[in-house]
Amino acid sequence: MEKKEAFKKIANEREQSELARGLPDASGLSKWGLPAAGVIVVLLGLWTYLAFFHATFGIGNTVYLYIDADDTPDSVQVKIKNTARPGISAGFPLLSALSGYTVKSGCYAVEPEDNMFSVFRRLKQGRQTPVRLTIPNVRTMDRLAGTLGKKLMMDSAVVAQHFADSAFCRQYGYDTATMACLFIPNTYEVYWNTSLEDFMKRMQKENTIFWNKERLRLAEAAGLTPNEVVTLASIVDEETANNAEKPMVAGMYINRLRTGMPLQADPTVKFALHDFSLRRIYHNHLNVESPYNTYRNTGLPPGPIRIPSIAGIDAVLNHVKHDYLYMCAKEDFSGTHNFARTYREHLANAAKYSKALNRRGIK
């Protein structure tokens, strides 16, 4: 018994000695010589680093977070989680709670080198990334509204309703027929959550920049207002995609305007019928009752039949001065035209084109 007690005493003394030196034992002490509390601090520090500061999004290219006006901190975290590796968004709730995060809508870039803290700071400060918006050469304002709805945080149906509202158009100096004249088809950097009002003000500013002194001078020399230039340019764009030929086409239509002849532009009939799939215009099409039917009405239609290209606008402003009054698509389907001075010449050109259409079975 005495030996047993002696061995027990020696064991207890050794255990106390190990504890004093910080060596590991069954109580869960750190193998680095730190107490358990120190291990917890180290682990918390490591988690904080990984959760907030380590570039662990694991993406190869820049991606974008689209935060809507009705998003909440929880839904923002879900969007971050869907962008990053699973678990990386775990630090978001703590950052949100500690900072009193208020959701700010917008488009936010997430770069491959970003960490959770840098992304959160961007979201909290509302430091958006502009989006590149190209105004398309669409035929109707409804289609423009659809583009805006896809590219920006806008409801396309609401935008279309505004474009069809006379009072709304009047605020910007247009009516529902001429509203398309406001939009210059360039590419712009805008914020994804921009309001329709701010967007329209931006388009007004860009329109003013586009219509500089030189363009205004050329429009006056042609006897046209800027809206009339845009309207004629929309017809020219519909008639040919060949930019080199557009000044010739524009010159022909200006000759008709000056002599009081009807423009007789087939694209205006398509617009009046709202049937842009027509390949051939027949006599029954020409009877449509519409101010856009330039076979029944002289002068320009009430407004553009599409948002024209800048090339089309400049073609009208810099039209070729010639004495042609007629044109007809070439029978080789090159997209260019045969021009004529007399109606007899025009009929001959039209017969060649009609024959070519029949050979191809185009109705």
Short mmCIF file of C-alpha atoms in Angstrom, two decimals, residues 139-358:
data_model
loop_
_atom_site.label_atom_id
_atom_site.label_comp_id
_atom_site.label_asym_id
_atom_site.label_seq_id
_atom_site.Cartn_x
_atom_site.Cartn_y
_atom_site.Cartn_z
CA ARG A 139 -38.80 50.67 -84.73
CA THR A 140 -41.19 51.37 -81.88
CA MET A 141 -41.07 53.01 -78.47
CA ASP A 142 -42.48 49.82 -76.96
CA ARG A 143 -39.33 48.02 -78.06
CA LEU A 144 -37.16 50.73 -76.56
CA ALA A 145 -39.07 50.34 -73.31
CA GLY A 146 -38.38 46.60 -73.47
CA THR A 147 -34.65 47.25 -73.85
CA LEU A 148 -34.63 49.62 -70.88
CA GLY A 149 -36.50 47.04 -68.80
CA LYS A 150 -33.84 44.43 -69.56
CA LYS A 151 -30.81 46.66 -69.03
CA LEU A 152 -31.96 48.85 -66.12
CA MET A 153 -33.99 48.52 -62.93
CA MET A 154 -37.13 49.65 -64.73
CA ASP A 155 -40.51 48.10 -65.43
CA SER A 156 -40.78 48.03 -69.22
CA ALA A 157 -44.59 48.20 -69.10
CA VAL A 158 -44.48 51.36 -66.98
CA VAL A 159 -41.88 52.92 -69.29
CA ALA A 160 -44.01 52.11 -72.34
CA GLN A 161 -47.02 53.74 -70.68
CA HIS A 162 -45.01 56.91 -70.10
CA PHE A 163 -43.78 56.99 -73.70
CA ALA A 164 -47.42 56.82 -74.83
CA ASP A 165 -48.46 59.61 -72.44
CA SER A 166 -48.70 63.02 -74.13
CA ALA A 167 -48.17 64.91 -70.87
CA PHE A 168 -45.01 62.94 -70.10
CA CYS A 169 -43.57 63.53 -73.59
CA ARG A 170 -44.43 67.22 -73.40
CA GLN A 171 -42.22 67.61 -70.31
CA TYR A 172 -39.22 66.93 -72.56
CA GLY A 173 -40.34 69.00 -75.55
CA TYR A 174 -41.86 66.21 -77.69
CA ASP A 175 -45.14 64.48 -78.39
CA THR A 176 -45.88 60.76 -78.63
CA ALA A 177 -45.02 60.75 -82.35
CA THR A 178 -41.71 62.61 -82.04
CA MET A 179 -40.50 61.15 -78.72
CA ALA A 180 -38.04 58.91 -80.59
CA CYS A 181 -36.21 62.07 -81.73
CA LEU A 182 -34.85 62.52 -78.21
CA PHE A 183 -32.74 59.36 -78.25
CA ILE A 184 -29.32 59.40 -79.89
CA PRO A 185 -28.21 55.79 -80.48
CA ASN A 186 -24.88 55.82 -78.69
CA THR A 187 -23.57 53.74 -75.80
CA TYR A 188 -23.80 55.42 -72.41
CA GLU A 189 -22.64 54.59 -68.91
CA VAL A 190 -25.55 54.85 -66.50
CA TYR A 191 -26.39 53.47 -63.08
CA TRP A 192 -28.56 50.38 -63.17
CA ASN A 193 -31.02 51.80 -60.61
CA THR A 194 -31.36 55.19 -62.28
CA SER A 195 -34.92 56.49 -62.26
CA LEU A 196 -36.83 57.09 -65.48
CA GLU A 197 -36.83 60.83 -64.72
CA ASP A 198 -33.04 60.93 -64.29
CA PHE A 199 -32.57 58.78 -67.38
CA MET A 200 -34.68 61.15 -69.48
CA LYS A 201 -32.71 64.15 -68.21
CA ARG A 202 -29.52 62.36 -69.22
CA MET A 203 -30.93 61.73 -72.71
CA GLN A 204 -31.85 65.42 -72.98
CA LYS A 205 -28.29 66.35 -72.12
CA GLU A 206 -26.86 63.92 -74.69
CA ASN A 207 -29.29 65.20 -77.33
CA THR A 208 -28.14 68.78 -76.72
CA ILE A 209 -24.50 67.72 -77.05
CA PHE A 210 -25.24 65.87 -80.31
CA TRP A 211 -27.08 68.78 -81.90
CA ASN A 212 -24.09 71.09 -81.92
CA LYS A 213 -23.83 74.32 -83.89
CA GLU A 214 -22.58 72.57 -87.03
CA ARG A 215 -25.41 70.04 -87.15
CA LEU A 216 -27.97 72.76 -86.46
CA ARG A 217 -26.45 74.84 -89.28
CA LEU A 218 -26.65 71.93 -91.73
CA ALA A 219 -30.26 71.21 -90.74
CA GLU A 220 -31.21 74.84 -91.35
CA ALA A 221 -29.44 74.78 -94.71
CA ALA A 222 -31.52 71.76 -95.69
CA GLY A 223 -34.68 73.57 -94.62
CA LEU A 224 -35.39 71.05 -91.87
CA THR A 225 -35.75 71.12 -88.11
CA PRO A 226 -33.77 68.59 -86.03
CA ASN A 227 -36.95 66.52 -85.54
CA GLU A 228 -37.56 66.53 -89.30
CA VAL A 229 -33.95 65.49 -89.93
CA VAL A 230 -34.39 62.55 -87.54
CA THR A 231 -37.72 61.60 -89.14
CA LEU A 232 -36.23 61.59 -92.65
CA ALA A 233 -33.14 59.73 -91.38
CA SER A 234 -35.41 56.98 -90.03
CA ILE A 235 -36.81 56.48 -93.53
CA VAL A 236 -33.33 56.52 -95.08
CA ASP A 237 -32.15 53.88 -92.59
CA GLU A 238 -35.11 51.67 -93.49
CA GLU A 239 -34.44 52.06 -97.19
CA THR A 240 -30.78 51.02 -97.09
CA ALA A 241 -28.24 49.59 -94.70
CA ASN A 242 -25.45 50.79 -96.99
CA ASN A 243 -24.00 53.84 -95.24
CA ALA A 244 -22.20 54.97 -98.39
CA GLU A 245 -25.51 55.18 -100.28
CA LYS A 246 -27.51 56.93 -97.57
CA PRO A 247 -26.58 60.51 -98.61
CA MET A 248 -27.86 59.69 -102.14
CA VAL A 249 -31.15 58.33 -100.80
CA ALA A 250 -31.51 61.33 -98.49
CA GLY A 251 -30.89 63.68 -101.42
CA MET A 252 -33.66 62.04 -103.43
CA TYR A 253 -36.21 62.43 -100.64
CA ILE A 254 -35.21 66.06 -100.07
CA ASN A 255 -35.78 66.67 -103.81
CA ARG A 256 -39.29 65.26 -103.40
CA LEU A 257 -40.00 67.39 -100.36
CA ARG A 258 -38.90 70.53 -102.19
CA THR A 259 -41.02 69.80 -105.26
CA GLY A 260 -44.10 68.83 -103.23
CA MET A 261 -44.08 65.20 -104.40
CA PRO A 262 -45.25 62.51 -102.00
CA LEU A 263 -42.28 60.64 -100.52
CA GLN A 264 -43.90 57.30 -101.44
CA ALA A 265 -41.56 55.47 -99.07
CA ASP A 266 -42.47 51.82 -98.67
CA PRO A 267 -41.09 51.62 -95.09
CA THR A 268 -43.65 54.18 -93.95
CA VAL A 269 -46.43 51.88 -95.20
CA LYS A 270 -44.98 48.99 -93.21
CA PHE A 271 -44.95 51.23 -90.15
CA ALA A 272 -48.54 52.30 -90.78
CA LEU A 273 -49.58 48.65 -91.04
CA HIS A 274 -47.32 47.65 -88.11
CA ASP A 275 -46.18 44.74 -90.26
CA PHE A 276 -42.40 44.87 -90.58
CA SER A 277 -42.18 41.43 -92.14
CA LEU A 278 -43.52 42.58 -95.51
CA ARG A 279 -41.06 41.94 -98.34
CA ARG A 280 -43.22 43.44 -101.07
CA ILE A 281 -45.67 46.34 -100.98
CA TYR A 282 -48.81 45.81 -103.10
CA HIS A 283 -51.43 48.33 -104.16
CA ASN A 284 -53.86 47.22 -101.47
CA HIS A 285 -51.24 48.10 -98.85
CA LEU A 286 -51.06 51.66 -100.17
CA ASN A 287 -54.66 52.37 -99.17
CA VAL A 288 -54.08 52.13 -95.43
CA GLU A 289 -55.51 55.12 -93.60
CA SER A 290 -52.63 56.51 -91.59
CA PRO A 291 -50.69 59.78 -91.33
CA TYR A 292 -47.60 57.60 -91.81
CA ASN A 293 -48.70 56.46 -95.28
CA THR A 294 -46.51 58.66 -97.49
CA TYR A 295 -48.31 57.44 -100.60
CA ARG A 296 -51.54 59.16 -99.47
CA ASN A 297 -49.96 62.10 -97.63
CA THR A 298 -47.39 64.60 -98.81
CA GLY A 299 -44.50 65.73 -96.67
CA LEU A 300 -42.87 63.90 -93.80
CA PRO A 301 -44.79 61.58 -91.50
CA PRO A 302 -45.61 62.86 -87.97
CA GLY A 303 -42.45 61.38 -86.51
CA PRO A 304 -39.68 58.82 -86.99
CA ILE A 305 -40.53 55.27 -88.02
CA ARG A 306 -37.57 54.06 -85.98
CA ILE A 307 -34.74 55.47 -83.89
CA PRO A 308 -32.31 56.23 -86.73
CA SER A 309 -28.58 55.66 -86.71
CA ILE A 310 -26.13 58.53 -86.41
CA ALA A 311 -24.98 57.60 -89.92
CA GLY A 312 -28.56 58.10 -91.13
CA ILE A 313 -28.88 61.48 -89.42
CA ASP A 314 -25.56 62.70 -90.81
CA ALA A 315 -26.53 61.39 -94.26
CA VAL A 316 -29.54 63.71 -94.26
CA LEU A 317 -27.46 66.63 -93.02
CA ASN A 318 -24.80 65.95 -95.66
CA HIS A 319 -27.09 64.70 -98.44
CA VAL A 320 -25.85 64.52 -102.00
CA LYS A 321 -27.22 67.27 -104.21
CA HIS A 322 -28.51 65.67 -107.43
CA ASP A 323 -31.66 65.74 -109.59
CA TYR A 324 -32.96 62.21 -109.03
CA LEU A 325 -36.60 61.87 -108.03
CA TYR A 326 -37.01 58.09 -108.10
CA MET A 327 -35.22 55.04 -106.83
CA CYS A 328 -35.80 51.32 -106.83
CA ALA A 329 -33.92 48.47 -105.21
CA LYS A 330 -31.39 46.87 -107.53
CA GLU A 331 -32.29 43.56 -109.04
CA ASP A 332 -29.04 42.00 -107.80
CA PHE A 333 -30.27 42.30 -104.17
CA SER A 334 -27.09 44.10 -103.19
CA GLY A 335 -29.05 46.37 -100.88
CA THR A 336 -28.39 49.39 -103.06
CA HIS A 337 -30.64 51.22 -105.53
CA ASN A 338 -31.06 52.29 -109.13
CA PHE A 339 -31.87 56.02 -109.28
CA ALA A 340 -33.90 57.68 -112.00
CA ARG A 341 -34.77 61.23 -113.07
CA THR A 342 -37.98 60.37 -114.90
CA TYR A 343 -40.93 58.16 -114.11
CA ARG A 344 -40.36 56.17 -117.32
CA GLU A 345 -36.81 55.30 -116.20
CA HIS A 346 -38.16 54.38 -112.81
CA LEU A 347 -40.75 52.00 -114.26
CA ALA A 348 -38.01 50.20 -116.18
CA ASN A 349 -35.97 49.81 -112.99
CA ALA A 350 -39.05 48.63 -111.07
CA ALA A 351 -39.82 46.02 -113.72
CA LYS A 352 -36.31 44.56 -113.41
CA TYR A 353 -36.62 44.36 -109.64
CA SER A 354 -40.10 42.84 -109.77
CA LYS A 355 -38.88 40.18 -112.18
CA ALA A 356 -35.99 39.35 -109.84
CA LEU A 357 -38.42 39.01 -106.91
CA ASN A 358 -40.62 36.65 -108.91
#
